[in-house]
PDB file of C-alpha atoms and ligand atoms in Angstrom:
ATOM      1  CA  UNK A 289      83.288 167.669 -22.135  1.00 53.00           C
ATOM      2  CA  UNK A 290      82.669 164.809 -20.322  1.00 52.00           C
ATOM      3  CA  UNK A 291      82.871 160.824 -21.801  1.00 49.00           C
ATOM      4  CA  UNK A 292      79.527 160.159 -21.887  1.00 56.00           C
ATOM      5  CA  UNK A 293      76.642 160.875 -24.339  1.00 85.00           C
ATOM      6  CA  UNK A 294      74.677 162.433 -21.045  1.00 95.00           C
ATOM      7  CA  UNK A 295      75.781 165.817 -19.569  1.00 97.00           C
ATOM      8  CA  UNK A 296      77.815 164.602 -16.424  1.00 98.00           C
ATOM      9  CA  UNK A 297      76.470 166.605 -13.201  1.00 98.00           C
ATOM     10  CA  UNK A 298      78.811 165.897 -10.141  1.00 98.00           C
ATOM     11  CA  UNK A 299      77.025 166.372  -6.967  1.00 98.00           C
ATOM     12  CA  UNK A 300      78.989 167.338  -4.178  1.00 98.00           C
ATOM     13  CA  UNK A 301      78.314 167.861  -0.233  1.00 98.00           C
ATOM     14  CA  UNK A 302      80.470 169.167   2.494  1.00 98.00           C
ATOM     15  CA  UNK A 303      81.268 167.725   6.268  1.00 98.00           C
ATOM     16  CA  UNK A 304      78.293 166.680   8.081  1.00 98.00           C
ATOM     17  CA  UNK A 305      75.253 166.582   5.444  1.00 98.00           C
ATOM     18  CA  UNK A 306      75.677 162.968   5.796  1.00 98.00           C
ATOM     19  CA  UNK A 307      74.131 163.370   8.721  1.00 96.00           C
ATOM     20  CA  UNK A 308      70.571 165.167   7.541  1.00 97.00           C
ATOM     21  CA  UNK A 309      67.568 164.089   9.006  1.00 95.00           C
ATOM     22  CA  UNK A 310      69.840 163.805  12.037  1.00 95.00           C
ATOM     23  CA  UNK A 311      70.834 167.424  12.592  1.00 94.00           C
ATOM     24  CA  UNK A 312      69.167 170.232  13.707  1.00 94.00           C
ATOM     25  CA  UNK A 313      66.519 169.063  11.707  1.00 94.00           C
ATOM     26  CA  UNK A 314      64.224 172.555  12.703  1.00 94.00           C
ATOM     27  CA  UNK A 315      67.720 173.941  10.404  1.00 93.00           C
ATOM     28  CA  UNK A 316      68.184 171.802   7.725  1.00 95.00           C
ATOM     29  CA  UNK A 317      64.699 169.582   7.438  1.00 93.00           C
ATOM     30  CA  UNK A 318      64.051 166.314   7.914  1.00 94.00           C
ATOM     31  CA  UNK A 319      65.044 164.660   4.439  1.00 97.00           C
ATOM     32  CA  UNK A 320      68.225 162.332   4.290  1.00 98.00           C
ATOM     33  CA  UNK A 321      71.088 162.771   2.287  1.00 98.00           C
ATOM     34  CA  UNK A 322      70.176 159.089   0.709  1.00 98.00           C
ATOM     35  CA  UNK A 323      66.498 160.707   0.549  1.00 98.00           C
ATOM     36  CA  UNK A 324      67.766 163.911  -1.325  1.00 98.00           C
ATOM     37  CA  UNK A 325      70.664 161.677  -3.482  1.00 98.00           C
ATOM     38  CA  UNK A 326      67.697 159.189  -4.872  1.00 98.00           C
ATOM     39  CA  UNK A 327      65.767 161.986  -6.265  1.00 98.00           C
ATOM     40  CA  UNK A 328      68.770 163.540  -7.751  1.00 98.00           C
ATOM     41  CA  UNK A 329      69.098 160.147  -9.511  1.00 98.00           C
ATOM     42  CA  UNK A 330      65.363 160.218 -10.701  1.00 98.00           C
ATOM     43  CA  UNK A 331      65.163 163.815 -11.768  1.00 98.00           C
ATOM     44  CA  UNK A 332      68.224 163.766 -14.146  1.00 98.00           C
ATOM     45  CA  UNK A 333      66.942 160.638 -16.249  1.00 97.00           C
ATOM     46  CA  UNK A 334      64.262 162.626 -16.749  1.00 97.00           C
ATOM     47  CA  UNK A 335      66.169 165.725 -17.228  1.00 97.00           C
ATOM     48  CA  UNK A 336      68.638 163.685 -19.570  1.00 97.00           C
ATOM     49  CA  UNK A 337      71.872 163.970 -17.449  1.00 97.00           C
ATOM     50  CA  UNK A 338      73.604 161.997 -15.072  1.00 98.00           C
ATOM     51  CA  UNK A 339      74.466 162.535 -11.829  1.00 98.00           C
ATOM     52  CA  UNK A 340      77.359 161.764  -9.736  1.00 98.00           C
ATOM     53  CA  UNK A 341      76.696 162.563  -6.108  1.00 98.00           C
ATOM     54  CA  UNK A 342      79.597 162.402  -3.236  1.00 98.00           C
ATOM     55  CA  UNK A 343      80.008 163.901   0.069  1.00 98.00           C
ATOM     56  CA  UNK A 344      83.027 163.962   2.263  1.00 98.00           C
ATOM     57  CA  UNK A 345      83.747 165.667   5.763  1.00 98.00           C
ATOM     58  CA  UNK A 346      87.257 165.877   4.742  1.00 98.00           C
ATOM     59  CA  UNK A 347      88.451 168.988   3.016  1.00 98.00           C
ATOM     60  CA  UNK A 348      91.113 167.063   1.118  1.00 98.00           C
ATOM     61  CA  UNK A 349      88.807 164.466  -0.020  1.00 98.00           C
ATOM     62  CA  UNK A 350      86.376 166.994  -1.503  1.00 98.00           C
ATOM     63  CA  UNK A 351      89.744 168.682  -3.241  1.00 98.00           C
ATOM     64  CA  UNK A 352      90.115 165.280  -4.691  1.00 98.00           C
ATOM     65  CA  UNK A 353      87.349 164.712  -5.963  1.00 98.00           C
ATOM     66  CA  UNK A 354      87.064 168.342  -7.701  1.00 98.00           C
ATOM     67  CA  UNK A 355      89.977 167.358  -9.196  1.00 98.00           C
ATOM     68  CA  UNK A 356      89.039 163.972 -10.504  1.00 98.00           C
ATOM     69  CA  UNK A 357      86.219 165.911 -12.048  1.00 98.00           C
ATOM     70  CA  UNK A 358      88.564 168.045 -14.611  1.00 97.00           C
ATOM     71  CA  UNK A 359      87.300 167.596 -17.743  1.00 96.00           C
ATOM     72  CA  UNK A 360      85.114 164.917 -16.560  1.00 97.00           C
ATOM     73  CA  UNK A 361      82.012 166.318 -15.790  1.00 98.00           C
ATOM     74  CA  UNK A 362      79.502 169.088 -17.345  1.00 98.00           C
ATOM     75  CA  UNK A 363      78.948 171.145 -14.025  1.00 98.00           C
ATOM     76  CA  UNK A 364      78.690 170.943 -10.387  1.00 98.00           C
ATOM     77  CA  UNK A 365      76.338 171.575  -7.244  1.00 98.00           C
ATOM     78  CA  UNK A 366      78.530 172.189  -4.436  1.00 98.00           C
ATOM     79  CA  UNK A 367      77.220 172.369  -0.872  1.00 98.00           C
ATOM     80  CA  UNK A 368      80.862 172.887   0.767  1.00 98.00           C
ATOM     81  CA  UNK A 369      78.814 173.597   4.274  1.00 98.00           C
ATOM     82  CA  UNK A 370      81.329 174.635   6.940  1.00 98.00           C
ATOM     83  CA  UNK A 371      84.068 174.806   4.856  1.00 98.00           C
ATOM     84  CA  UNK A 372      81.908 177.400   2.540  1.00 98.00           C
ATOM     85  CA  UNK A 373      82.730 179.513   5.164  1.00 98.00           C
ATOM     86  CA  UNK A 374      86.842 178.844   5.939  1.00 98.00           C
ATOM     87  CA  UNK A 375      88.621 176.744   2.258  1.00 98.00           C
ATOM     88  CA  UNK A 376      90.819 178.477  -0.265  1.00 98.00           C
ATOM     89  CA  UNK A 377      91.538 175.155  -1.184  1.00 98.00           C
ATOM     90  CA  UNK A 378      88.112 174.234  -2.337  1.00 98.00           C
ATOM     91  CA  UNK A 379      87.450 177.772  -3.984  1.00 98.00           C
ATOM     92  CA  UNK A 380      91.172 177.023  -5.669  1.00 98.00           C
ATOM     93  CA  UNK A 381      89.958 173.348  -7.232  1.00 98.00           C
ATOM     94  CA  UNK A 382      86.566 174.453  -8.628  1.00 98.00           C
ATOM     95  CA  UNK A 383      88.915 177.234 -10.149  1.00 98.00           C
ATOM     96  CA  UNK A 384      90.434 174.464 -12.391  1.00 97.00           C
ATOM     97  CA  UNK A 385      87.173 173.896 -13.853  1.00 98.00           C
ATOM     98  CA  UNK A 386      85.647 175.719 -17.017  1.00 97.00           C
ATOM     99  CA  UNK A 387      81.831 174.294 -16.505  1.00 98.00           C
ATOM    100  CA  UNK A 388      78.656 176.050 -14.451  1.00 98.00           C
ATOM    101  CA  UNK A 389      79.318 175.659 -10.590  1.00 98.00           C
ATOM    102  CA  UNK A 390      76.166 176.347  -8.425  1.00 98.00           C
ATOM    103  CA  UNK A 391      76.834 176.905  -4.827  1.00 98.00           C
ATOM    104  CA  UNK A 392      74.017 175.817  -2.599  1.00 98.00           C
ATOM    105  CA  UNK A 393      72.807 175.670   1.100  1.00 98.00           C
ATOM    106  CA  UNK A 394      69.831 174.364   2.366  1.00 98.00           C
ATOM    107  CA  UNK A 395      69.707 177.181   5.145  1.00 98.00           C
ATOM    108  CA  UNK A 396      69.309 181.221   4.287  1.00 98.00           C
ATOM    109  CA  UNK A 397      73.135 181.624   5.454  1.00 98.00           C
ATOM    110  CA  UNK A 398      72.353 185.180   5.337  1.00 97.00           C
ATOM    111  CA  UNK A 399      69.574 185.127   7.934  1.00 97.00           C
ATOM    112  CA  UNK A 400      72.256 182.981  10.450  1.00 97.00           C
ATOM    113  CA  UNK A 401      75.443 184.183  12.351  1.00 96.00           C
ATOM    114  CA  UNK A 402      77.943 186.567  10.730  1.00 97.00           C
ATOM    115  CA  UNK A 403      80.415 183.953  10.255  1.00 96.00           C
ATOM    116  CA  UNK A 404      78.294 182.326   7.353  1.00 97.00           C
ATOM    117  CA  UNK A 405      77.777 185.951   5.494  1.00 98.00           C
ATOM    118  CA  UNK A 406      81.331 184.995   3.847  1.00 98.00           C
ATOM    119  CA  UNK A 407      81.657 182.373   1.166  1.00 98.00           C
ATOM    120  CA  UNK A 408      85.031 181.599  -0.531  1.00 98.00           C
ATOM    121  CA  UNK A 409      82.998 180.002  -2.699  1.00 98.00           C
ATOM    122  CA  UNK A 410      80.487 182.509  -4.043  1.00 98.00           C
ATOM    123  CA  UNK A 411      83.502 184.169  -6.115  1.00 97.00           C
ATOM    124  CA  UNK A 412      84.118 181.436  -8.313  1.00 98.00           C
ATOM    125  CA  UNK A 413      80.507 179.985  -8.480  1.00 98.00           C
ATOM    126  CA  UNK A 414      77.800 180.829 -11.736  1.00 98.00           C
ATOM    127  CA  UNK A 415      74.873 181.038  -9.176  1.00 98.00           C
ATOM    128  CA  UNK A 416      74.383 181.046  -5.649  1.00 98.00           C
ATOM    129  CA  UNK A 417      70.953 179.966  -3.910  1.00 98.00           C
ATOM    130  CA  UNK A 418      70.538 179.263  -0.084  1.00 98.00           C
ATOM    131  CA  UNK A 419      67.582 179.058   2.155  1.00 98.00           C
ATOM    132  CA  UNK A 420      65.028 176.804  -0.198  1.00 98.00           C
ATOM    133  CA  UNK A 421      66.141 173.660   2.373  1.00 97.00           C
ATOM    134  CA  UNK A 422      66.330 169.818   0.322  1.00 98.00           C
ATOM    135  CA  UNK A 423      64.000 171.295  -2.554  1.00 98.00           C
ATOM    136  CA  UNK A 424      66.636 173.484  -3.460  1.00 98.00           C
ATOM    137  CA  UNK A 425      68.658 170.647  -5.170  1.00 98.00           C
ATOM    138  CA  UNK A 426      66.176 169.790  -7.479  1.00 98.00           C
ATOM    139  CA  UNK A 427      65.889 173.483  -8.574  1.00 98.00           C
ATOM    140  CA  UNK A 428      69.783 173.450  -8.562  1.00 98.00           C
ATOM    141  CA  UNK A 429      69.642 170.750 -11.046  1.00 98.00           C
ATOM    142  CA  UNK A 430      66.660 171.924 -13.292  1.00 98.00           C
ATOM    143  CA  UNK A 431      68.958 175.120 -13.292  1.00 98.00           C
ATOM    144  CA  UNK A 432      71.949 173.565 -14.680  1.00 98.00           C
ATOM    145  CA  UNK A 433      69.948 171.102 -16.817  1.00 98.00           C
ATOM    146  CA  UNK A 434      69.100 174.442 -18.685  1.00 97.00           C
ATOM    147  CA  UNK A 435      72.648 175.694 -18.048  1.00 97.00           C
ATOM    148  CA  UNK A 436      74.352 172.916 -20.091  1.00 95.00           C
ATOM    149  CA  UNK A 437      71.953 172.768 -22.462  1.00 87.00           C
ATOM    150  CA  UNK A 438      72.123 176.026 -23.472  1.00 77.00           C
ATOM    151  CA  UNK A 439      68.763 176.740 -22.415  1.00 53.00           C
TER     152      UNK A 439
HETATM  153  C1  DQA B 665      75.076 174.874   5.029  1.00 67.30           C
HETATM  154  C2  DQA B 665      75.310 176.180   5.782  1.00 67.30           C
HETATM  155  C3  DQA B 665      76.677 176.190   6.421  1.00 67.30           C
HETATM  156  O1  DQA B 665      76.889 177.412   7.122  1.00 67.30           O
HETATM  157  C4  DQA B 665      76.784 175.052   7.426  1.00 67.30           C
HETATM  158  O2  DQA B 665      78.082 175.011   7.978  1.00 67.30           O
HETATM  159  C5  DQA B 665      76.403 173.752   6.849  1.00 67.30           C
HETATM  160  C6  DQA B 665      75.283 173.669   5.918  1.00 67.30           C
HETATM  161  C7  DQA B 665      73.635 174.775   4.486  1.00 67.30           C
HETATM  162  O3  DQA B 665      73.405 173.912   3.650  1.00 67.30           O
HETATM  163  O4  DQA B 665      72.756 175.539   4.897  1.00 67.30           O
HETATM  164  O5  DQA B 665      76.952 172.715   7.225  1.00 67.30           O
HETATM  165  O6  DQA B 665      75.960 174.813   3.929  1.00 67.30           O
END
């Protein structure tokens, strides 16, 4: 268990989500990442958790960070974008953790090319959800509020 007398949720985001609002907005929505982050922050004090929210466009630096998080946190939200889609590396560090793991998209990946149909992720995840855009965060982390509760 995490160090802390909160349940420790680490947030985690994939190559280019820093840029939401930015890109292909009709795909992903207009909120920011900062936008999407901030209400994170205000839903788990009221929740009763903490959040730790990161996002990298480098695979190793997401690795890394997964890492850091071994016995550190109480579960994860992981939007690994692209590299959903291409990283036994990723799927091999959340495999070091004993904790819920939600895999999320903003986008129905199912609905969109082939190429996105395959998660390395998905495998080693509690729960999947895709397609509820920036709102789906906030249900991610109602979800595991109840998850690590027990409830
Ligand atoms: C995504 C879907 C991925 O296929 C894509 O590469 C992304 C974002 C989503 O949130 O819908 O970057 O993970």
């Amino acid at each position: 268990m995490a160090n802390t007398n909160k349940p420790v949720i680490l947030v985690l985001n994939g190559p280019n989500l820093n840029m939401l609002g930015k890109r292909e907005p009709e795909v992903y929505g207009s909120t920011t990442l900062d936008e999407i982050n901030e209400g994170l922050i205000t839903q788990a004090e009221e929740l009763g958790l903490e959040v730790q929210c990161f996002q990298s466009n480098s695979e190793g630096a997401l690795v890394t960070r997964i890492q850091e998080a071994f016995q550190n946190v109480d579960g994860i939200i992981i939007n690994p974008a692209a590299y959903t889609h291409t990283s036994v590396a990723i799927r091999d560090a959340l495999l070091l953790h004993d904790v819920p793991i939600i895999e999320l998209h903003l986008s129905n990946v199912y609905k969109r090319e082939e190429f996105r149909h395959k998660s390395f992720v998905s495998g080693v995840a509690t729960a999947q959800m895709a397609g509820f855009g920036a709102m789906g965060y906030n249900m991610a982390l109602q979800a595991m509020a109840d998850m690590v509760k027990g409830g």
